[in-house]
């Protein structure tokens, strides 16, 4: 009887301390395996201390999440923390709705300089961090080592020209002329074109990717963009790159089923590719090819965590605590292992367990090698413009027109650029 | 006079009381409809006269400018045409196929119930699940359809990647999903046709084809009429399969009006402009529905 009373008393006490906790809402866009890893971070945070409790909500894709944010801002009820993709940077920063992370860091002496330089470079806008990079990715080349061996190829292709040559060698047909193995499966995806432009030192938008001044026009229809789009379009029309449209899952499936020997994808897909291949063949990852004689580096992808205004101070403090926890070295190591995103701080790279993990999983280290060897130029810093999502659609539309043979690559890109420029002008006039 | 609709004569007061009672029963439905259909429709109209800066949450009155911009917007015009093509591709197939299936199902063959379930099954499958199944069926290299083509020595087809085929491929997937519902509707229609009429015609020496043309089909017209209106509205507002299979591509070949509204609103954050497009689409659908309702004159109600 006494025990029971004690238990009741304790549970009332527990409930009252739970009530005293500061609750913060965390919105994220991670589904599947990556979603489970995100939930583990939230649980870990809640267990790590007593005063704050993070409540996580999956808000759909990055685009869906932004839509929900728009609605929440109108209703004056934004989440405390939201994961927002790289492209959202300028729009979110200029909205005046976020608490710059740099301000919070300065206040309690938190050192943000441990963030890896390529990420710092991308997410710094006018000397400030509006959000803090959380899940970082990079585009890379995945290739089927067994298929390479069968075709007598011993190392990955480094240039566009070499890649085409490889793709021809890797394309196999049966007696009746049907393709049984394609050289590559590269889908229609604007992000790839952006990365291939940076790899040549080019810019997607003017004013050096919008980094010296606000972007006023696009430059993806310049020589670097034309070369990148032509490379993919020509291979597709020749039949050595299988055309899977915009579908990321179909692209991956072509590779993991052994129907295509090479493909380009984000490091974030490493977990899914490994699982789908299931050890049926060996595959490796490496940096993207580039046209011979060009120089450049890859920009980052992924998302950052932003903290929203219009919340009481104690809630903002909890939000900031959560963000610090999410990028702490051990948490980022577990995150890296589970997802294929790479760690955002140098401290994680230096952990002994990280080094041991890489020794056994060389594919997991590839993105770090790629991103740390990228020259620190304004090109590889990545483009900022308020309408990047729209720009991406225009590039994709141009690729499809060219693949269908309805326009030359130059014509299609110029038409797309005209639409993008109109959108940029409209955006710029709306923020001033 | 029809017995069911006759109200026993006892003065006007009684009728009014019946009406009030009726509205009482309707009230919850009317309230919900007002809240979730009528109110949003009017606020959409209001929103279409505004423009807004992303994330700032404020709306700026622009009058009819969004509509003026729409007049010049070629992408929007072509999306309306694509919507029309898509409707013409899906509705006849799903109704024709539904009719054929219903006629076959109407015969009492062994195991017919199993066939009915199988035919109706696609209707019960969520759109997203169906779309993902079609994604794999249509896959250019590992898809079953191209595999089947290969077995008979035909080259693979880029179902969703070729701009000249993608819309038809999508339409087939959608028509397949709607076919089951039409088949069940039409089957119910067939079963409600009095056996005596057909019996009498048969005694008069009418051929099965003649019976179908002169008795079955006219008595099915109410069901066909219903299926065509519902089918058209459904086709003109199809979103899920397009979002999951082609995202409006390749080269805008599957960019129907609804998908364009989605991109303008939820990717480009031009809410006012997107709503203006939605209003235009609403007027177009309303126009087609009114046109179709003229067909009702040819419908035979029993």
XYZ file of C-alpha atoms in Angstrom:
734
model
C 0.000 0.000 0.000
C 2.763 2.379 0.945
C 4.633 1.451 -2.218
C 1.600 2.269 -4.281
C 1.198 5.686 -2.668
C 4.868 6.354 -3.265
C 4.520 5.378 -6.895
C 1.530 7.674 -7.309
C 3.422 10.467 -5.606
C 6.435 9.929 -7.810
C 4.382 9.884 -10.947
C 2.702 13.133 -9.929
C 6.132 14.588 -9.322
C 7.325 13.326 -12.691
C 4.261 14.808 -14.355
C 4.823 18.149 -12.679
C 8.452 18.303 -13.728
C 7.347 17.325 -17.206
C 4.945 20.260 -17.106
C 7.718 22.567 -16.035
C 9.692 21.591 -19.100
C 9.954 24.037 -21.925
C 8.511 22.449 -25.044
C 9.874 23.332 -28.443
C 8.602 22.247 -31.838
C 11.085 20.854 -34.315
C 10.000 20.411 -37.946
C 12.043 18.243 -40.248
C 11.883 16.703 -43.718
C 13.681 13.422 -43.169
C 11.726 10.292 -44.109
C 12.691 6.610 -44.127
C 16.062 5.617 -42.689
C 17.123 9.264 -42.381
C 13.895 10.013 -40.528
C 14.566 7.294 -37.975
C 18.030 8.739 -37.407
C 16.481 12.183 -36.890
C 14.052 10.829 -34.304
C 17.000 9.261 -32.474
C 18.617 12.692 -32.223
C 15.413 14.142 -30.757
C 15.148 11.317 -28.215
C 18.800 11.690 -27.325
C 18.361 15.400 -26.748
C 15.320 14.903 -24.517
C 17.199 12.334 -22.460
C 20.331 14.471 -22.210
C 18.842 17.231 -20.013
C 15.768 18.104 -17.998
C 14.584 21.581 -18.793
C 13.769 21.287 -22.514
C 11.675 18.878 -24.493
C 11.828 18.822 -28.280
C 8.698 17.621 -30.053
C 9.475 16.576 -33.600
C 7.126 16.655 -36.580
C 7.829 15.273 -40.022
C 6.497 17.926 -42.386
C 7.017 16.133 -45.709
C 9.605 17.024 -48.356
C 11.714 20.163 -48.069
C 9.258 21.914 -50.395
C 6.240 20.771 -48.373
C 7.982 21.933 -45.213
C 8.458 25.416 -46.652
C 4.777 25.530 -47.584
C 3.792 24.598 -44.051
C 6.200 27.219 -42.740
C 4.527 29.887 -44.904
C 1.165 28.954 -43.422
C 2.584 28.876 -39.886
C 4.163 32.309 -40.301
C 0.851 33.727 -41.466
C -0.848 32.205 -38.454
C 1.940 33.704 -36.289
C 2.755 30.231 -34.993
C 6.049 29.103 -36.558
C 7.963 26.110 -35.176
C 10.937 26.866 -32.924
C 13.398 24.981 -35.107
C 12.984 23.905 -38.718
C 15.243 22.014 -41.085
C 15.287 23.936 -44.360
C 17.213 22.971 -47.497
C 20.191 24.864 -48.921
C 18.104 26.630 -51.579
C 15.938 28.295 -48.962
C 18.904 30.317 -47.646
C 18.278 33.724 -49.201
C 14.509 33.706 -48.887
C 14.629 32.678 -45.238
C 17.457 35.071 -44.346
C 15.657 37.976 -45.974
C 12.311 37.139 -44.420
C 13.324 38.724 -41.124
C 11.625 35.818 -39.347
C 14.667 33.941 -38.002
C 16.986 34.580 -35.091
C 20.471 34.577 -36.632
C 22.448 31.716 -35.097
C 25.560 33.932 -34.998
C 23.802 36.215 -32.503
C 22.936 33.317 -30.206
C 26.463 31.912 -30.481
C 28.057 35.251 -29.664
C 25.819 35.633 -26.621
C 26.948 32.419 -24.918
C 30.426 32.234 -26.388
C 29.784 29.202 -28.577
C 32.471 28.779 -31.208
C 30.944 28.376 -34.675
C 34.345 28.290 -36.336
C 34.480 24.524 -35.890
C 32.002 24.182 -38.760
C 33.692 22.755 -41.829
C 34.857 25.510 -44.123
C 32.866 24.534 -47.251
C 29.665 24.597 -45.184
C 30.591 27.808 -43.450
C 31.252 29.314 -46.846
C 27.881 28.260 -48.205
C 25.718 29.190 -45.253
C 27.386 32.481 -44.424
C 25.426 35.342 -45.846
C 26.701 38.873 -45.264
C 28.967 37.570 -42.499
C 26.163 35.889 -40.542
C 24.862 32.420 -39.924
C 21.089 32.573 -40.175
C 20.854 28.816 -39.761
C 23.406 26.208 -38.827
C 24.266 23.421 -41.307
C 22.909 20.117 -40.016
C 22.823 17.523 -42.769
C 25.450 18.071 -45.420
C 25.646 16.291 -48.747
C 27.583 16.373 -51.990
C 26.958 15.015 -55.457
C 29.243 12.118 -56.328
C 29.754 9.423 -58.904
C 28.754 5.868 -57.959
C 30.233 3.108 -60.115
C 29.874 -0.663 -60.340
C 33.339 -2.137 -59.777
C 32.371 -5.580 -61.117
C 31.007 -4.109 -64.342
C 34.198 -2.043 -64.656
C 36.339 -5.165 -64.286
C 34.285 -7.036 -66.886
C 34.857 -4.149 -69.328
C 38.588 -4.013 -68.515
C 38.370 -0.639 -66.741
C 40.567 -0.262 -63.695
C 39.865 3.249 -62.351
C 36.941 5.695 -62.373
C 36.628 8.249 -65.197
C 37.939 11.726 -64.397
C 36.799 13.791 -67.370
C 33.568 14.144 -69.360
C 35.345 12.707 -72.403
C 36.622 9.725 -70.471
C 33.188 9.168 -68.965
C 31.590 9.009 -72.440
C 34.255 6.552 -73.544
C 33.609 4.420 -70.444
C 29.836 4.600 -70.920
C 30.224 3.272 -74.471
C 32.402 0.420 -73.268
C 29.982 -0.408 -70.472
C 26.888 -0.430 -72.671
C 26.079 -4.022 -73.644
C 23.458 -5.244 -76.066
C 21.974 -8.685 -76.625
C 21.697 -10.489 -79.967
C 18.522 -8.664 -80.981
C 20.031 -5.246 -80.242
C 18.283 -4.561 -76.931
C 20.413 -2.927 -74.260
C 21.042 -5.221 -71.301
C 23.441 -2.863 -69.520
C 23.675 0.911 -69.883
C 26.856 2.847 -69.286
C 25.107 5.299 -66.994
C 21.815 6.422 -65.506
C 21.886 10.171 -64.958
C 18.466 11.646 -64.384
C 17.126 15.081 -65.255
C 17.998 17.016 -62.113
C 18.925 20.698 -61.861
C 21.168 20.182 -58.833
C 23.522 17.969 -60.863
C 23.872 20.666 -63.515
C 24.650 23.260 -60.831
C 27.356 20.989 -59.393
C 28.815 20.249 -62.832
C 28.995 23.997 -63.477
C 30.858 24.592 -60.180
C 33.186 21.750 -61.113
C 34.296 23.867 -64.066
C 34.606 27.027 -61.969
C 31.431 28.504 -63.507
C 28.490 30.345 -61.969
C 24.795 29.520 -61.935
C 23.751 33.122 -61.328
C 25.559 36.403 -61.970
C 27.474 38.610 -59.516
C 29.660 35.576 -58.818
C 26.828 33.272 -57.800
C 25.069 36.126 -56.030
C 27.906 36.265 -53.510
C 29.335 39.737 -54.272
C 25.972 41.391 -54.888
C 22.366 40.259 -55.156
C 21.906 38.109 -58.277
C 20.023 39.814 -61.098
C 20.302 37.214 -63.877
C 21.327 33.600 -64.419
C 24.540 32.395 -66.014
C 23.754 28.696 -66.296
C 23.257 29.143 -70.024
C 26.940 30.100 -70.379
C 29.679 27.760 -71.681
C 29.980 25.698 -68.472
C 26.241 25.030 -68.294
C 25.998 24.230 -71.998
C 28.896 21.742 -71.679
C 27.287 20.038 -68.671
C 23.820 19.743 -70.204
C 25.209 18.703 -73.600
C 27.258 15.978 -71.958
C 24.163 14.351 -70.461
C 21.856 15.031 -73.422
C 24.303 13.611 -75.977
C 24.879 10.428 -73.979
C 21.125 9.981 -73.534
C 20.443 10.456 -77.236
C 23.243 8.052 -78.104
C 21.647 5.429 -75.871
C 24.568 4.956 -73.478
C 22.813 6.837 -70.657
C 19.376 5.496 -69.776
C 16.715 8.196 -69.597
C 14.787 7.765 -66.345
C 13.266 11.247 -66.421
C 13.311 13.157 -63.120
C 12.720 10.094 -61.004
C 15.459 9.625 -58.392
C 14.235 6.198 -57.295
C 14.138 4.944 -60.892
C 17.651 6.248 -61.454
C 18.955 4.445 -58.383
C 17.077 1.289 -59.276
C 18.723 1.182 -62.706
C 22.112 1.148 -60.949
C 21.311 -1.145 -58.034
C 19.646 -3.701 -60.324
C 22.817 -3.784 -62.425
C 21.117 -2.257 -65.480
C 23.391 0.793 -65.451
C 27.059 0.790 -64.455
C 27.492 4.408 -63.259
C 25.264 7.133 -61.862
C 25.421 10.485 -60.141
C 23.651 10.993 -56.848
C 23.868 12.696 -53.479
C 25.928 11.130 -50.716
C 22.625 10.988 -48.811
C 21.654 7.999 -50.980
C 24.635 5.892 -49.847
C 22.565 4.025 -47.255
C 19.776 3.231 -49.710
C 22.182 2.170 -52.484
C 24.127 -0.105 -50.129
C 20.916 -1.755 -48.964
C 19.475 -2.208 -52.459
C 22.691 -3.575 -53.932
C 22.791 -5.983 -50.996
C 26.325 -7.129 -51.769
C 25.381 -8.498 -55.219
C 28.197 -6.465 -56.683
C 30.937 -4.148 -55.497
C 30.467 -0.428 -55.926
C 32.561 2.624 -55.141
C 31.987 6.364 -54.959
C 34.233 9.136 -56.267
C 34.110 12.771 -57.355
C 32.125 13.972 -60.367
C 33.901 14.091 -63.731
C 34.574 17.432 -65.412
C 35.416 18.563 -68.949
C 39.147 18.091 -69.664
C 41.187 21.194 -68.912
C 38.688 22.787 -66.523
C 39.114 23.423 -62.807
C 36.704 23.874 -59.967
C 35.018 22.186 -57.040
C 31.730 20.922 -55.748
C 29.373 22.943 -53.598
C 27.507 21.455 -50.695
C 23.900 20.302 -50.596
C 21.624 19.322 -47.743
C 19.915 21.463 -45.170
C 20.351 23.691 -42.128
C 18.475 24.286 -38.880
C 16.848 27.684 -38.431
C 15.415 29.145 -35.238
C 12.308 31.296 -35.580
C 11.496 34.546 -33.809
C 8.277 35.341 -31.990
C 8.876 32.871 -29.179
C 9.594 33.624 -25.516
C 13.246 33.742 -24.533
C 13.294 30.474 -22.597
C 11.948 28.680 -25.669
C 14.529 30.271 -27.938
C 17.189 29.145 -25.465
C 15.922 25.572 -25.629
C 15.839 25.740 -29.433
C 19.460 26.886 -29.442
C 20.376 24.090 -27.045
C 18.756 21.602 -29.376
C 20.680 22.922 -32.355
C 23.969 22.732 -30.438
C 23.153 19.142 -29.470
C 22.331 18.192 -33.074
C 25.737 19.311 -34.320
C 27.765 18.010 -31.370
C 30.576 15.599 -32.395
C 29.153 12.253 -31.202
C 25.654 13.006 -32.444
C 27.000 13.971 -35.839
C 29.071 10.783 -35.990
C 26.008 8.593 -35.348
C 24.087 10.655 -37.876
C 26.858 10.240 -40.453
C 26.925 6.469 -39.934
C 23.171 6.094 -40.228
C 22.498 8.338 -43.215
C 25.398 9.053 -45.569
C 25.298 12.759 -44.783
C 28.738 13.868 -43.677
C 29.594 15.556 -40.361
C 29.341 19.331 -40.237
C 32.090 20.056 -37.721
C 35.799 19.369 -37.709
C 35.525 17.875 -34.210
C 33.549 14.914 -35.589
C 36.152 14.216 -38.261
C 38.807 13.953 -35.575
C 36.971 11.438 -33.374
C 38.799 8.083 -33.274
C 35.550 6.226 -33.996
C 35.035 8.305 -37.152
C 38.496 7.376 -38.411
C 37.923 3.704 -37.623
C 34.553 3.805 -39.403
C 36.062 5.295 -42.553
C 38.769 2.655 -42.672
C 36.066 0.015 -42.995
C 33.744 2.076 -45.191
C 35.786 4.030 -47.708
C 32.604 5.072 -49.552
C 31.489 7.019 -46.497
C 34.642 9.136 -46.599
C 34.369 10.106 -50.297
C 32.173 13.207 -49.775
C 34.568 14.578 -47.152
C 37.479 14.150 -49.555
C 35.512 15.806 -52.339
C 34.333 18.759 -50.332
C 37.613 19.416 -48.501
C 39.589 19.364 -51.747
C 37.252 21.827 -53.492
C 39.029 25.144 -54.108
C 37.461 27.909 -51.960
C 36.123 30.065 -54.775
C 32.841 31.916 -55.150
C 31.906 29.303 -57.726
C 32.099 26.353 -55.340
C 30.558 28.470 -52.589
C 27.255 27.763 -54.352
C 24.650 30.057 -55.858
C 22.214 32.113 -53.806
C 19.062 33.600 -55.260
C 15.590 33.831 -53.825
C 14.139 31.770 -56.655
C 16.628 28.887 -56.825
C 13.842 26.240 -56.707
C 12.280 27.821 -59.780
C 15.651 28.079 -61.536
C 16.126 24.362 -61.002
C 12.799 23.601 -62.699
C 13.730 25.744 -65.679
C 17.007 23.867 -66.121
C 15.163 20.549 -65.969
C 12.626 21.675 -68.535
C 15.489 22.706 -70.852
C 17.197 19.316 -70.460
C 13.984 17.509 -71.344
C 13.401 19.642 -74.418
C 16.940 18.939 -75.608
C 16.726 15.194 -74.866
C 13.469 15.016 -76.825
C 15.219 16.752 -79.710
C 12.738 19.642 -79.672
C 15.510 22.222 -79.318
C 19.299 22.373 -79.271
C 20.935 22.548 -75.856
C 21.791 26.224 -76.383
C 18.287 27.181 -77.517
C 16.648 25.306 -74.664
C 18.964 26.818 -72.027
C 18.522 30.333 -73.389
C 14.739 30.012 -73.303
C 14.943 28.672 -69.746
C 17.289 31.519 -68.752
C 14.771 34.095 -69.987
C 12.127 32.583 -67.675
C 14.566 32.445 -64.757
C 15.585 36.077 -65.231
C 11.954 37.123 -65.154
C 11.473 35.203 -61.896
C 14.598 36.772 -60.338
C 13.414 40.259 -61.277
C 10.003 39.564 -59.741
C 11.586 38.242 -56.525
C 14.024 41.147 -56.222
C 11.238 43.677 -56.615
C 9.213 41.906 -53.910
C 11.911 42.152 -51.235
C 12.658 45.847 -51.700
C -47.820 10.802 -59.890
C -44.895 9.078 -58.288
C -45.951 7.689 -54.926
C -42.662 8.371 -53.184
C -42.502 12.106 -53.734
C -46.167 12.780 -53.037
C -46.808 14.691 -49.848
C -50.186 13.965 -48.284
C -52.370 17.050 -48.748
C -52.839 18.814 -45.460
C -51.992 22.378 -46.231
C -48.891 24.503 -46.713
C -47.913 24.623 -43.082
C -47.147 20.945 -42.970
C -44.853 21.194 -46.015
C -42.917 24.016 -44.397
C -42.501 22.020 -41.232
C -41.191 19.094 -43.282
C -38.761 21.454 -45.002
C -37.510 22.849 -41.711
C -37.040 19.370 -40.404
C -35.150 18.515 -43.565
C -32.833 21.475 -43.174
C -32.245 20.420 -39.598
C -30.922 17.108 -40.834
C -28.897 18.822 -43.517
C -27.411 21.415 -41.172
C -24.247 19.530 -40.176
C -23.452 18.818 -43.822
C -24.232 22.380 -44.865
C -22.082 23.736 -42.059
C -19.120 21.584 -43.044
C -19.581 22.400 -46.692
C -19.779 26.099 -45.916
C -16.676 25.943 -43.764
C -14.512 23.780 -45.989
C -15.840 24.434 -49.492
C -17.764 27.682 -49.819
C -15.633 29.829 -47.523
C -12.299 28.683 -49.018
C -13.702 29.231 -52.511
C -14.517 32.840 -51.723
C -11.260 33.472 -49.906
C -9.460 32.022 -52.926
C -11.214 34.551 -55.112
C -10.058 37.266 -52.700
C -6.494 35.896 -52.612
C -6.309 35.934 -56.404
C -6.515 39.731 -56.286
C -3.347 39.942 -54.177
C 0.352 39.282 -54.410
C 2.743 38.547 -51.582
C 6.419 38.505 -50.725
C 7.617 35.038 -49.706
C 7.744 34.390 -45.926
C 6.671 37.882 -44.962
C 3.019 36.912 -44.665
C 1.664 40.202 -45.958
C -0.617 40.487 -48.947
C -0.595 43.408 -51.348
C -3.722 44.293 -53.295
C -3.077 44.139 -57.066
C -6.622 44.067 -58.422
C -6.935 42.100 -61.640
C -3.219 42.116 -62.453
C -2.816 38.389 -61.845
C -5.570 37.752 -64.407
C -3.994 40.151 -66.892
C -0.694 38.294 -66.493
C -2.497 35.009 -67.109
C -3.677 36.235 -70.501
C -0.028 36.477 -71.586
C 1.188 33.329 -69.822
C 1.781 30.736 -72.553
C 2.737 28.029 -70.082
C -0.664 28.389 -68.454
C -2.498 28.249 -71.783
C -0.676 25.086 -72.755
C -1.413 23.579 -69.337
C -5.150 24.081 -69.973
C -4.815 22.318 -73.323
C -2.866 19.486 -71.673
C -5.679 19.159 -69.124
C -8.173 18.837 -71.961
C -6.106 16.171 -73.764
C -5.679 14.299 -70.521
C -9.445 14.330 -69.936
C -10.154 13.152 -73.470
C -7.658 10.322 -73.000
C -8.924 9.101 -69.637
C -12.715 9.527 -69.550
C -13.718 7.576 -72.703
C -11.323 4.748 -71.830
C -12.496 4.422 -68.247
C -16.187 4.585 -69.216
C -15.875 2.377 -72.292
C -13.767 -0.151 -70.422
C -16.124 0.072 -67.456
C -19.139 -0.619 -69.687
C -17.456 -3.578 -71.346
C -16.453 -5.028 -67.970
C -19.942 -4.461 -66.561
C -21.585 -6.284 -69.456
C -19.192 -9.208 -69.015
C -19.674 -9.244 -65.253
C -23.455 -9.179 -65.635
C -23.454 -12.740 -66.927
C -23.516 -15.302 -64.202
C -20.313 -17.158 -64.885
C -18.629 -19.346 -62.272
C -16.370 -17.376 -59.937
C -17.856 -14.066 -61.063
C -17.652 -12.594 -57.571
C -13.909 -13.001 -57.532
C -13.677 -11.135 -60.826
C -15.833 -8.336 -59.454
C -13.513 -7.918 -56.489
C -10.452 -7.954 -58.710
C -11.938 -5.337 -60.987
C -12.880 -3.080 -58.112
C -9.596 -3.527 -56.276
C -7.712 -0.682 -58.041
C -10.326 1.781 -56.754
C -9.505 0.815 -53.187
C -5.744 1.161 -53.716
C -4.447 4.564 -52.537
C -3.312 6.819 -55.389
C 0.244 6.938 -54.092
C 0.536 3.161 -53.936
C -0.901 2.800 -57.418
C 1.432 5.470 -58.769
C 4.464 3.727 -57.328
C 3.332 0.428 -58.826
C 3.046 2.157 -62.205
C 6.456 3.726 -61.757
C 7.949 0.242 -61.713
C 5.717 -1.093 -64.472
C 6.788 1.813 -66.689
C 10.477 1.750 -65.651
C 12.544 2.021 -68.829
C 14.958 -0.801 -68.038
C 13.585 -2.942 -65.206
C 9.845 -2.406 -65.868
C 7.490 -5.311 -66.556
C 5.845 -3.643 -69.541
C 9.128 -3.246 -71.400
C 10.089 -6.735 -70.269
C 6.897 -8.082 -71.837
C 7.583 -6.121 -75.021
C 11.065 -7.635 -75.088
C 9.637 -11.160 -74.877
C 7.768 -10.615 -78.125
C 10.793 -8.977 -79.724
C 9.711 -5.333 -79.481
C 12.100 -2.531 -78.459
C 11.620 -0.863 -75.041
C 9.512 2.308 -74.842
C 10.381 5.373 -72.723
C 6.874 5.544 -71.280
C 7.347 8.451 -68.908
C 10.457 10.016 -70.463
C 9.274 10.588 -74.020
C 7.215 13.819 -74.219
C 5.057 12.375 -77.014
C 4.002 9.311 -74.968
C 4.145 10.417 -71.315
C 0.676 11.989 -71.168
C -0.983 8.921 -72.701
C 0.965 6.628 -70.359
C -0.231 8.652 -67.363
C -3.779 8.681 -68.701
C -3.769 4.891 -68.973
C -2.653 4.550 -65.363
C -5.409 6.901 -64.199
C -8.090 5.346 -66.443
C -7.181 1.926 -65.066
C -7.773 3.167 -61.570
C -11.145 4.717 -62.415
C -12.343 1.819 -64.531
C -13.354 -0.342 -61.585
C -15.626 2.302 -60.111
C -17.369 2.815 -63.462
C -17.722 -0.931 -63.909
C -19.427 -1.295 -60.537
C -21.695 1.712 -61.181
C -22.688 0.405 -64.597
C -23.135 -3.098 -63.274
C -25.598 -1.756 -60.731
C -27.329 0.053 -63.594
C -27.515 -3.145 -65.613
C -28.919 -5.108 -62.711
C -31.681 -2.572 -62.157
C -33.029 -3.035 -65.700
C -36.245 -5.083 -65.362
C -35.831 -8.596 -66.649
C -39.382 -8.477 -68.161
C -38.384 -5.850 -70.718
C -35.543 -7.966 -72.021
C -37.679 -11.104 -71.853
C -40.410 -9.401 -73.885
C -37.950 -8.193 -76.506
C -36.442 -11.644 -76.763
C -39.917 -13.140 -77.331
C -40.414 -10.608 -80.100
C -37.301 -12.060 -81.727
C -34.821 -9.220 -81.041
C -31.125 -10.112 -81.368
C -28.831 -9.594 -78.329
C -27.194 -6.654 -80.141
C -30.573 -5.066 -80.782
C -31.608 -5.578 -77.147
C -28.391 -3.917 -75.997
C -28.802 -0.962 -78.365
C -32.517 -0.332 -77.891
C -33.156 -1.345 -74.289
C -30.018 -1.761 -72.208
C -28.134 1.308 -73.389
C -31.017 3.806 -73.109
C -31.828 2.580 -69.628
C -28.156 2.882 -68.669
C -27.960 6.536 -69.726
C -28.525 7.936 -66.214
C -25.535 5.945 -64.951
C -23.438 6.836 -67.996
C -24.310 10.489 -67.552
C -23.302 10.412 -63.904
C -20.078 8.549 -64.661
C -19.127 11.004 -67.397
C -19.607 14.111 -65.239
C -17.800 12.659 -62.251
C -15.098 11.225 -64.514
C -14.516 14.540 -66.241
C -14.193 16.508 -63.008
C -11.913 13.819 -61.618
C -9.702 13.839 -64.721
C -9.453 17.629 -64.825
C -8.245 17.737 -61.235
C -5.873 14.756 -61.246
C -2.731 15.554 -59.261
C -1.297 12.599 -57.334
C -0.120 10.338 -60.168
C 1.406 13.307 -62.025
C 3.271 14.482 -58.947
C 4.607 11.011 -58.290
C 5.391 9.924 -61.844
C 6.473 12.878 -63.986
C 6.224 16.135 -62.016
C 4.814 17.864 -65.052
C 7.705 16.758 -67.288
C 9.169 15.711 -69.658
C 9.378 19.096 -71.372
C 6.014 20.111 -69.813
C 4.190 17.271 -71.609
C 2.238 16.341 -68.466
C 1.965 19.848 -67.025
C -1.798 19.893 -66.434
C -3.381 22.997 -64.941
C -3.612 21.553 -61.437
C 0.073 20.666 -61.430
C 0.994 24.113 -62.654
C -1.089 25.668 -59.884
C 0.789 23.511 -57.398
C 4.225 24.593 -58.673
C 3.314 28.266 -58.834
C 1.857 28.188 -55.347
C 3.928 25.756 -53.391
C 7.341 25.831 -55.083
C 7.455 29.383 -56.403
C 5.311 30.794 -53.575
C 3.225 32.972 -55.859
C 0.008 32.286 -53.997
C -2.052 35.066 -55.588
C -1.041 34.100 -59.093
C -1.628 30.404 -58.409
C -5.094 31.115 -57.029
C -5.962 33.181 -60.083
C -5.117 30.097 -62.159
C -7.262 27.971 -59.882
C -10.175 30.346 -60.372
C -9.785 30.118 -64.156
C -9.631 26.324 -63.958
C -12.777 26.347 -61.843
C -14.592 28.423 -64.478
C -13.411 26.053 -67.231
C -14.635 22.987 -65.341
C -17.929 24.703 -64.550
C -18.333 25.536 -68.258
C -17.753 21.930 -69.280
C -20.165 20.680 -66.637
C -22.875 23.031 -67.906
C -22.198 21.892 -71.484
C -22.472 18.291 -70.377
C -25.682 18.907 -68.500
C -27.298 19.579 -71.872
C -26.776 15.897 -72.490
C -29.220 15.229 -69.716
C -32.071 15.823 -72.145
C -31.126 12.556 -73.764
C -31.068 10.672 -70.485
C -33.937 8.244 -69.872
C -35.014 8.072 -66.269
C -37.334 5.189 -65.499
